[in-house]
CSV table of C-alpha atoms in Angstrom, one decimal:
chain,number,residue,atom,x,y,z
A,1,MET,CA,87.4,104.2,95.7
A,2,THR,CA,89.3,107.1,93.0
A,3,LEU,CA,92.4,106.3,92.6
A,4,LEU,CA,95.7,108.7,91.5
A,5,ASP,CA,97.9,107.5,89.3
A,6,GLY,CA,100.0,105.4,89.4
A,7,ILE,CA,98.1,103.7,92.1
A,8,SER,CA,95.8,100.0,92.9
A,9,SER,CA,94.0,98.6,95.4
A,10,ARG,CA,93.6,95.0,96.6
A,11,ILE,CA,92.6,93.6,99.3
A,12,ILE,CA,94.8,90.6,101.6
A,13,GLU,CA,92.7,88.3,103.1
A,14,THR,CA,94.4,87.8,106.8
A,15,PRO,CA,93.6,85.0,109.5
A,16,ARG,CA,91.7,88.5,111.1
A,17,LEU,CA,90.3,90.0,108.7
A,18,ALA,CA,90.1,91.6,104.8
A,19,VAL,CA,92.5,94.5,104.5
A,20,ASN,CA,92.9,96.8,101.9
A,21,ILE,CA,95.6,98.5,101.0
A,22,LEU,CA,97.3,100.9,98.3
A,23,GLU,CA,100.3,100.5,96.6
A,24,ARG,CA,102.4,101.7,93.1
A,25,THR,CA,101.7,100.2,90.0
A,26,GLY,CA,105.5,100.0,89.8
A,27,ASP,CA,106.9,98.5,92.8
A,28,ASP,CA,108.8,95.3,93.3
A,29,PRO,CA,106.9,92.9,95.6
A,30,ALA,CA,111.3,91.4,96.4
A,31,THR,CA,111.7,95.0,97.6
A,32,ALA,CA,114.0,94.1,101.3
A,33,PRO,CA,112.7,95.5,104.2
A,34,GLU,CA,115.0,98.1,104.6
A,35,GLN,CA,113.6,100.0,100.7
A,36,THR,CA,109.5,99.3,102.1
A,37,VAL,CA,107.9,102.0,103.5
A,38,VAL,CA,104.3,101.2,105.2
A,39,LEU,CA,101.3,103.9,105.7
A,40,ILE,CA,99.1,104.0,108.3
A,41,HIS,CA,96.4,106.9,108.3
A,42,GLY,CA,93.9,108.2,110.8
A,43,ASN,CA,90.7,108.7,112.6
A,44,VAL,CA,88.2,109.4,110.2
A,45,SER,CA,90.4,108.9,107.3
A,46,SER,CA,91.9,105.7,104.7
A,47,SER,CA,94.5,105.1,102.8
A,48,LEU,CA,93.4,107.6,100.3
A,49,PHE,CA,94.5,110.3,101.7
A,50,TRP,CA,98.4,109.1,101.7
A,51,GLN,CA,97.9,109.6,97.4
A,52,GLU,CA,100.2,112.3,97.0
A,53,ILE,CA,103.4,111.0,99.1
A,54,MET,CA,103.1,107.9,97.5
A,55,GLN,CA,103.4,109.6,94.0
A,56,ASP,CA,106.5,111.2,95.3
A,57,LEU,CA,108.3,109.0,96.8
A,58,PRO,CA,111.5,107.4,95.0
A,59,SER,CA,110.2,104.7,92.7
A,60,ASP,CA,113.0,102.4,94.4
A,61,LEU,CA,111.3,102.3,97.6
A,62,ARG,CA,108.0,99.5,97.7
A,63,VAL,CA,105.6,101.6,99.3
A,64,ILE,CA,102.8,100.4,100.9
A,65,ALA,CA,99.0,102.4,102.6
A,66,ILE,CA,96.7,100.1,104.5
A,67,ASP,CA,93.3,100.7,105.2
A,68,LEU,CA,92.6,100.2,109.4
A,69,ARG,CA,89.6,97.5,110.3
A,70,GLY,CA,85.9,100.0,109.7
A,71,PHE,CA,87.9,102.8,107.1
A,72,GLY,CA,88.4,102.1,103.1
A,73,GLY,CA,87.9,99.6,102.2
A,74,SER,CA,88.9,97.2,104.8
A,75,GLU,CA,86.4,95.0,106.5
A,76,HIS,CA,84.2,96.8,108.9
A,77,ALA,CA,85.0,94.5,111.8
A,78,PRO,CA,84.0,95.6,115.6
A,79,VAL,CA,87.2,97.5,117.3
A,80,ASP,CA,87.8,96.4,121.1
A,81,ALA,CA,88.2,99.3,122.9
A,82,THR,CA,90.1,97.6,125.9
A,83,ARG,CA,92.7,96.4,124.3
A,84,GLY,CA,93.5,100.2,123.0
A,85,VAL,CA,95.0,100.5,119.6
A,86,ARG,CA,96.3,96.7,119.9
A,87,ASP,CA,93.4,95.5,117.3
A,88,PHE,CA,95.1,97.5,114.5
A,89,SER,CA,98.5,97.6,115.2
A,90,ASP,CA,97.8,93.6,115.0
A,91,ASP,CA,95.7,94.0,111.8
A,92,VAL,CA,98.8,96.2,110.5
A,93,HIS,CA,101.5,93.0,111.4
A,94,ALA,CA,99.0,90.1,109.9
A,95,THR,CA,98.7,92.2,106.7
A,96,LEU,CA,102.2,92.8,106.7
A,97,GLU,CA,103.2,88.6,107.2
A,98,ALA,CA,100.0,88.2,104.8
A,99,LEU,CA,102.8,89.6,102.2
A,100,GLY,CA,105.4,88.4,103.9
A,101,ILE,CA,107.4,91.6,104.9
A,102,PRO,CA,108.8,90.7,107.7
A,103,THR,CA,109.8,94.2,108.9
A,104,ALA,CA,110.0,97.5,107.3
A,105,HIS,CA,109.9,101.7,107.8
A,106,LEU,CA,106.5,102.3,109.7
A,107,VAL,CA,104.3,105.9,109.5
A,108,GLY,CA,101.5,107.0,111.3
A,109,TRP,CA,99.5,109.9,111.0
A,110,SER,CA,97.7,110.8,113.9
A,111,MET,CA,95.7,108.0,115.7
A,112,GLY,CA,98.0,105.9,113.2
A,113,GLY,CA,100.8,107.8,114.8
A,114,GLY,CA,99.3,105.2,117.9
A,115,VAL,CA,98.8,102.6,115.9
A,116,VAL,CA,102.8,102.3,114.7
A,117,MET,CA,103.8,102.9,119.0
A,118,GLN,CA,101.9,100.2,119.7
A,119,TYR,CA,103.3,98.1,116.7
A,120,ALA,CA,107.1,99.0,118.2
A,121,LEU,CA,106.3,97.9,121.4
A,122,ASP,CA,105.7,94.0,120.2
A,123,HIS,CA,107.4,94.0,116.6
A,124,PRO,CA,110.4,95.0,114.8
A,125,ALA,CA,110.4,97.8,113.3
A,126,LEU,CA,113.3,99.5,111.4
A,127,SER,CA,111.5,103.3,112.0
A,128,LEU,CA,109.3,105.1,113.2
A,129,THR,CA,107.8,108.5,111.5
A,130,LEU,CA,105.1,110.1,113.7
A,131,GLN,CA,103.1,112.4,112.3
A,132,ALA,CA,100.9,114.5,114.3
A,133,PRO,CA,100.7,111.4,116.9
A,134,VAL,CA,98.6,111.5,119.3
A,135,SER,CA,99.5,111.8,122.8
A,136,PRO,CA,101.7,108.3,124.0
A,137,TYR,CA,99.6,108.5,126.9
A,138,GLY,CA,96.2,108.5,124.8
A,139,PHE,CA,93.5,111.6,123.9
A,140,GLY,CA,92.2,113.1,126.7
A,141,GLY,CA,92.1,112.8,130.3
A,142,THR,CA,95.6,112.5,131.7
A,143,ARG,CA,98.7,115.2,133.4
A,144,ARG,CA,101.3,116.0,131.7
A,145,ASP,CA,103.2,113.3,133.3
A,146,GLY,CA,100.4,110.7,132.3
A,147,THR,CA,98.5,109.7,134.8
A,148,ARG,CA,94.6,110.0,134.8
A,149,VAL,CA,92.7,112.6,136.1
A,150,THR,CA,89.5,110.6,136.9
A,151,ASP,CA,89.5,106.5,137.4
A,152,ASP,CA,86.4,105.7,134.6
A,153,ASP,CA,88.1,109.0,131.9
A,154,ALA,CA,85.3,111.3,132.2
A,155,GLY,CA,85.5,113.2,129.0
A,156,ALA,CA,87.7,111.1,126.9
A,157,GLY,CA,85.9,108.7,124.1
A,158,ALA,CA,83.2,108.2,122.1
A,159,GLY,CA,81.1,110.2,123.7
A,160,GLY,CA,82.5,113.5,122.9
A,161,ALA,CA,82.0,113.2,119.2
A,162,ASN,CA,79.6,115.4,117.8
A,163,PRO,CA,76.3,113.7,117.2
A,164,ASP,CA,75.9,115.7,113.4
A,165,PHE,CA,79.4,114.8,112.5
A,166,VAL,CA,78.5,111.6,112.5
A,167,GLN,CA,75.4,111.5,111.5
A,168,ARG,CA,76.8,113.4,108.3
A,169,LEU,CA,79.6,111.0,107.9
A,170,ALA,CA,77.0,107.9,107.9
A,171,ALA,CA,75.0,110.2,105.1
A,172,LYS,CA,78.0,110.7,103.2
A,173,ASP,CA,77.2,114.0,103.1
A,174,THR,CA,79.4,115.4,101.0
A,175,SER,CA,78.6,119.6,101.5
A,176,ASP,CA,79.9,122.6,103.2
A,177,GLU,CA,76.7,123.7,104.5
A,178,ALA,CA,77.5,123.0,108.3
A,179,PRO,CA,80.7,123.2,110.4
A,180,THR,CA,80.1,120.0,111.2
A,181,SER,CA,80.1,118.7,107.8
A,182,PRO,CA,83.5,116.3,107.1
A,183,ARG,CA,83.5,118.7,104.5
A,184,SER,CA,84.4,121.8,107.2
A,185,VAL,CA,85.5,119.6,109.4
A,186,PHE,CA,88.5,119.0,107.1
A,187,ARG,CA,89.3,122.7,106.3
A,188,SER,CA,89.0,123.5,110.0
A,189,GLY,CA,91.2,120.5,111.5
A,190,TYR,CA,92.9,119.1,109.6
A,191,VAL,CA,94.8,121.9,107.8
A,192,ALA,CA,96.1,125.4,108.3
A,193,PRO,CA,94.0,128.1,108.0
A,194,GLY,CA,93.6,128.9,104.2
A,195,PHE,CA,95.2,125.9,103.1
A,196,THR,CA,93.7,124.8,99.7
A,197,SER,CA,94.3,121.2,97.9
A,198,GLU,CA,92.8,120.5,94.2
A,199,ASN,CA,92.0,116.7,95.9
A,200,GLU,CA,89.8,117.9,98.5
A,201,ASP,CA,87.3,116.2,97.1
A,202,LEU,CA,89.3,112.5,97.6
A,203,TRP,CA,90.0,114.0,100.8
A,204,VAL,CA,86.5,113.7,101.9
A,205,GLU,CA,85.7,110.9,99.9
A,206,SER,CA,88.4,109.2,102.1
A,207,MET,CA,86.6,110.5,105.5
A,208,LEU,CA,83.4,109.2,104.3
A,209,THR,CA,84.6,105.8,104.3
A,210,THR,CA,84.6,106.0,108.0
A,211,SER,CA,81.9,103.1,109.2
A,212,THR,CA,79.7,104.7,111.4
A,213,ALA,CA,78.8,101.0,113.2
A,214,ASP,CA,77.8,100.6,116.3
A,215,ALA,CA,81.6,99.2,117.2
A,216,ASN,CA,83.6,101.2,115.3
A,217,TYR,CA,83.3,105.1,114.7
A,218,PRO,CA,83.0,106.6,117.5
A,219,GLY,CA,81.7,103.5,120.1
A,220,ASP,CA,79.8,103.8,123.1
A,221,GLY,CA,80.1,106.4,125.7
A,222,VAL,CA,79.1,105.6,129.5
A,223,PRO,CA,77.4,107.9,132.6
A,224,SER,CA,79.8,109.7,134.5
A,225,GLU,CA,79.0,111.0,138.0
A,226,ASN,CA,82.6,113.3,137.1
A,227,TRP,CA,82.4,116.6,134.2
A,228,PRO,CA,80.9,116.7,132.0
A,229,GLY,CA,78.7,113.6,132.3
A,230,PHE,CA,80.4,110.9,130.7
A,231,ALA,CA,83.3,108.7,130.0
A,232,ALA,CA,85.0,106.1,127.7
A,233,GLY,CA,83.4,103.0,127.0
A,234,ARG,CA,84.4,99.7,125.9
A,235,PHE,CA,83.8,99.2,122.0
A,236,GLY,CA,84.3,101.5,119.4
A,237,VAL,CA,87.8,103.9,117.6
A,238,LEU,CA,87.5,107.1,119.9
A,239,ASN,CA,87.5,105.0,123.2
A,240,THR,CA,90.6,103.1,122.0
A,241,MET,CA,92.8,106.3,123.0
A,242,ALA,CA,91.5,106.2,126.3
A,243,PRO,CA,94.3,106.2,128.9
A,244,GLN,CA,92.7,103.0,130.5
A,245,TYR,CA,93.3,101.4,127.6
A,246,PHE,CA,96.3,103.1,125.7
A,247,ASP,CA,99.8,103.9,127.1
A,248,VAL,CA,103.0,103.4,124.7
A,249,SER,CA,104.6,105.4,126.7
A,250,GLY,CA,106.8,102.4,127.1
A,251,ILE,CA,108.4,102.4,124.2
A,252,VAL,CA,111.2,103.9,126.2
A,253,ASP,CA,111.9,100.4,126.9
A,254,ILE,CA,112.2,99.2,123.8
A,255,GLU,CA,115.6,96.9,122.7
A,256,PRO,CA,116.4,97.3,119.6
A,257,LYS,CA,115.3,101.2,119.3
A,258,PRO,CA,114.2,102.2,116.1
A,259,PRO,CA,114.8,105.5,115.1
A,260,ILE,CA,112.2,108.7,115.1
A,261,LEU,CA,111.3,111.0,113.0
A,262,TRP,CA,108.5,113.7,114.5
A,263,ILE,CA,106.9,116.0,112.7
A,264,HIS,CA,103.9,118.0,113.5
A,265,GLY,CA,102.7,121.8,112.7
A,266,THR,CA,102.7,124.8,115.5
A,267,ALA,CA,98.6,125.0,114.0
A,268,ASP,CA,97.6,122.1,115.0
A,269,ALA,CA,94.4,122.1,115.9
A,270,ILE,CA,93.8,118.3,116.6
A,271,VAL,CA,97.1,117.8,118.5
A,272,SER,CA,97.8,120.2,120.9
A,273,ASP,CA,98.3,121.2,124.2
A,274,THR,CA,95.0,123.3,123.7
A,275,SER,CA,93.3,121.3,121.8
A,276,PHE,CA,89.8,121.8,120.1
A,277,TYR,CA,89.2,118.7,120.4
A,278,ASP,CA,90.3,118.0,123.5
A,279,LEU,CA,86.9,118.6,126.2
A,280,ASN,CA,88.6,120.1,129.1
A,281,HIS,CA,90.1,122.6,127.2
A,282,LEU,CA,86.9,123.5,126.0
A,283,GLY,CA,85.5,124.0,129.5
A,284,GLN,CA,88.3,126.0,130.2
A,285,LEU,CA,87.6,128.3,127.4
A,286,GLY,CA,83.7,128.3,128.5
A,287,ILE,CA,82.6,126.6,125.4
A,288,ILE,CA,81.3,124.0,127.6
A,289,PRO,CA,79.3,125.3,130.3
A,290,GLY,CA,80.5,123.7,134.2
A,291,TRP,CA,84.2,123.4,134.2
A,292,PRO,CA,85.2,122.4,138.1
A,293,GLY,CA,88.6,124.2,136.8
A,294,ALA,CA,92.4,122.9,135.9
A,295,ASP,CA,92.8,120.9,139.1
A,296,ALA,CA,89.9,118.7,138.4
A,297,ALA,CA,89.8,118.7,135.0
A,298,PRO,CA,92.9,120.2,133.1
A,299,ALA,CA,93.2,120.5,129.6
A,300,GLN,CA,95.6,117.7,128.2
A,301,GLU,CA,99.7,118.9,127.1
A,302,MET,CA,99.4,116.9,124.1
A,303,VAL,CA,102.6,117.8,122.6
A,304,SER,CA,104.5,118.7,126.2
A,305,GLN,CA,103.5,115.3,126.2
A,306,THR,CA,105.4,113.5,123.2
A,307,ARG,CA,107.8,115.7,123.2
A,308,ASP,CA,108.8,114.7,127.4
A,309,VAL,CA,108.6,110.4,126.4
A,310,LEU,CA,110.6,111.1,123.3
A,311,GLY,CA,113.1,112.6,125.5
A,312,ALA,CA,113.4,109.4,127.3
A,313,TYR,CA,113.5,107.6,124.9
A,314,THR,CA,116.5,109.6,123.6
A,315,ALA,CA,118.2,109.3,127.6
A,316,ALA,CA,117.7,106.2,126.9
A,317,GLY,CA,119.8,105.7,123.7
A,318,GLY,CA,116.9,105.8,121.3
A,319,ASP,CA,117.6,108.7,118.0
A,320,VAL,CA,115.0,111.1,117.1
A,321,THR,CA,114.2,113.9,115.6
A,322,GLU,CA,111.7,116.3,116.1
A,323,VAL,CA,110.5,118.2,112.4
A,324,LEU,CA,108.2,121.5,114.1
A,325,LEU,CA,106.6,122.8,110.8
A,326,GLY,CA,105.5,127.2,111.3
A,327,GLY,CA,102.2,127.3,110.2
A,328,VAL,CA,101.3,123.7,109.9
A,329,GLY,CA,98.3,122.2,110.6
A,330,HIS,CA,97.2,118.8,111.2
A,331,ALA,CA,98.3,117.1,108.2
A,332,PRO,CA,102.2,118.1,107.3
A,333,HIS,CA,102.1,115.7,104.1
A,334,LEU,CA,99.0,117.7,102.1
A,335,GLU,CA,100.1,120.7,103.6
A,336,ARG,CA,104.2,120.7,103.2
A,337,PRO,CA,104.7,117.7,101.4
A,338,ALA,CA,108.9,118.8,100.0
A,339,GLU,CA,109.2,118.8,103.0
A,340,PHE,CA,107.4,115.4,104.6
A,341,ARG,CA,109.0,114.1,102.2
A,342,ARG,CA,112.0,115.2,103.3
A,343,ALA,CA,112.9,114.7,107.1
A,344,LEU,CA,111.3,110.8,105.5
A,345,LEU,CA,113.7,109.9,103.9
A,346,SER,CA,116.5,111.6,105.7
A,347,ARG,CA,114.9,109.3,108.9
A,348,ILE,CA,114.9,106.1,106.8
A,349,GLY,CA,118.7,106.4,105.9
A,350,TYR,CA,117.8,107.2,102.1
A,351,VAL,CA,120.7,107.4,99.7
A,352,GLY,CA,121.3,110.8,98.4
A,353,ILE,CA,119.2,112.5,101.9
A,354,PRO,CA,121.7,114.8,103.6
A,355,ALA,CA,122.3,112.5,107.6
A,356,ASN,CA,121.9,116.2,108.6
A,357,PRO,CA,119.8,118.6,106.2
A,358,SER,CA,119.1,122.0,106.3
A,359,PRO,CA,116.1,123.0,108.4
A,360,PRO,CA,113.4,124.4,105.1
A,361,THR,CA,111.1,127.5,105.0
A,362,GLU,CA,109.5,128.2,108.3
A,363,ALA,CA,111.1,124.8,110.5
A,364,ILE,CA,112.5,123.3,113.1
A,365,ILE,CA,114.3,120.6,113.0
A,366,ILE,CA,115.9,119.5,116.5
A,367,ARG,CA,117.8,116.3,116.8
A,368,SER,CA,117.4,114.9,120.0
A,369,ALA,CA,120.5,113.2,120.0
A,370,ASP,CA,122.7,116.5,119.6
C-alpha cells in the first residue's frame, strides 16, 4: 500500500471484521468529535484516494479514512446486498466505536455517499458531505420519483458489470491498452476529460485493491424476462444499490437533521441524469440493442432525484448546501481540491472559513435554506 507523506495505516479489530484505516501521523486521538472528519470511499476504490485531501486539511482536525469491506486493506468479508449498504455502514459504525468516536463529520464519495446517508438513518452524525453521491433511490431502475421500473430491478446490479473490466481488476492490470482497463476507466469515468495527476498510479493501485471474490465486486446477477435480460442478485457490491434493497430517501425524516453539503461536477459520467453507466440510458442511445422505450426502461435521473430529496430535506427543516463545479467529473476532491476543501470546512463550521463563501471559479453554490 503506497502511503503519502504524513499518512499511516493500521488495522482496527471490530466485532464484525478487521478494518483498515488511514490516519495522519500528527493527529491527536483525543480530538473532540466536532473536530473529527471521517472519509468513506466509493466503489472500486479505497481510502488511498483520500490521501491528498487528508494532507491538505488543517492540522487541528482529526482525519480518518476507512476501507470498506472488500476494498483496500480491510477484510474481504462477503456483502449481503439484501441489506442495501448496511453491511458497509454497520462496519463504519463498528470501526468508530472501536476507536472511541461517538459521532463525527462524515464524508462519502459516490457509493460512499449512500453509505453515510444510511449511517445517518441509523446513528447520529454531525454533518454529511456527499461528493458525487449515488442517488438516494440507488443506481439504475427507478423513475424520477424513485418508483421502481420493474419488480425485479432489470438492468440494475451486478449483471451490468463489464466482464473484461472485472477480469482486469482481478489480474491487477495497470496498463491503458484497453478501454476496459482500470486505468482507462479512471481516466474516462472517475475524472473529467483532460484531467491529469502525478498520483495516477496511486489511484489505479487503489482501484486494484477491489476484491473480485464471489460475494464482493461485482456480485451475482439473475435472469430476467425484462430488458436487458438480467436483474439484481442477492450478494455483492453492485447489488447493494439495486432499488429493491437500497432507499435512503428516509433521511428527510430523521431528527435531528445534520447539515448536508452536496458537491458534484457538471461533467460526471457516472452519477448523472444521463449516466454512461446506466444501461437504460445506453439503450436509449442505441449502444445496447433492443431498448424497449422510455416508458418501459427510462434513464434514471440520478442528479434530479438527489436534488428532489435534498429539497424535501430542506423543506423539513434541514440545512443543505449544493456546490456544483463546472467541468468537473466524478472526483471533485482530486480535480478541484481547493474548492472541495473550502466547501467541506465551511460545512463543518471550521473556524476561519466564512459561513457563506464566495462562489469559486466556475462553480455555483446554492444554499438551499436561502
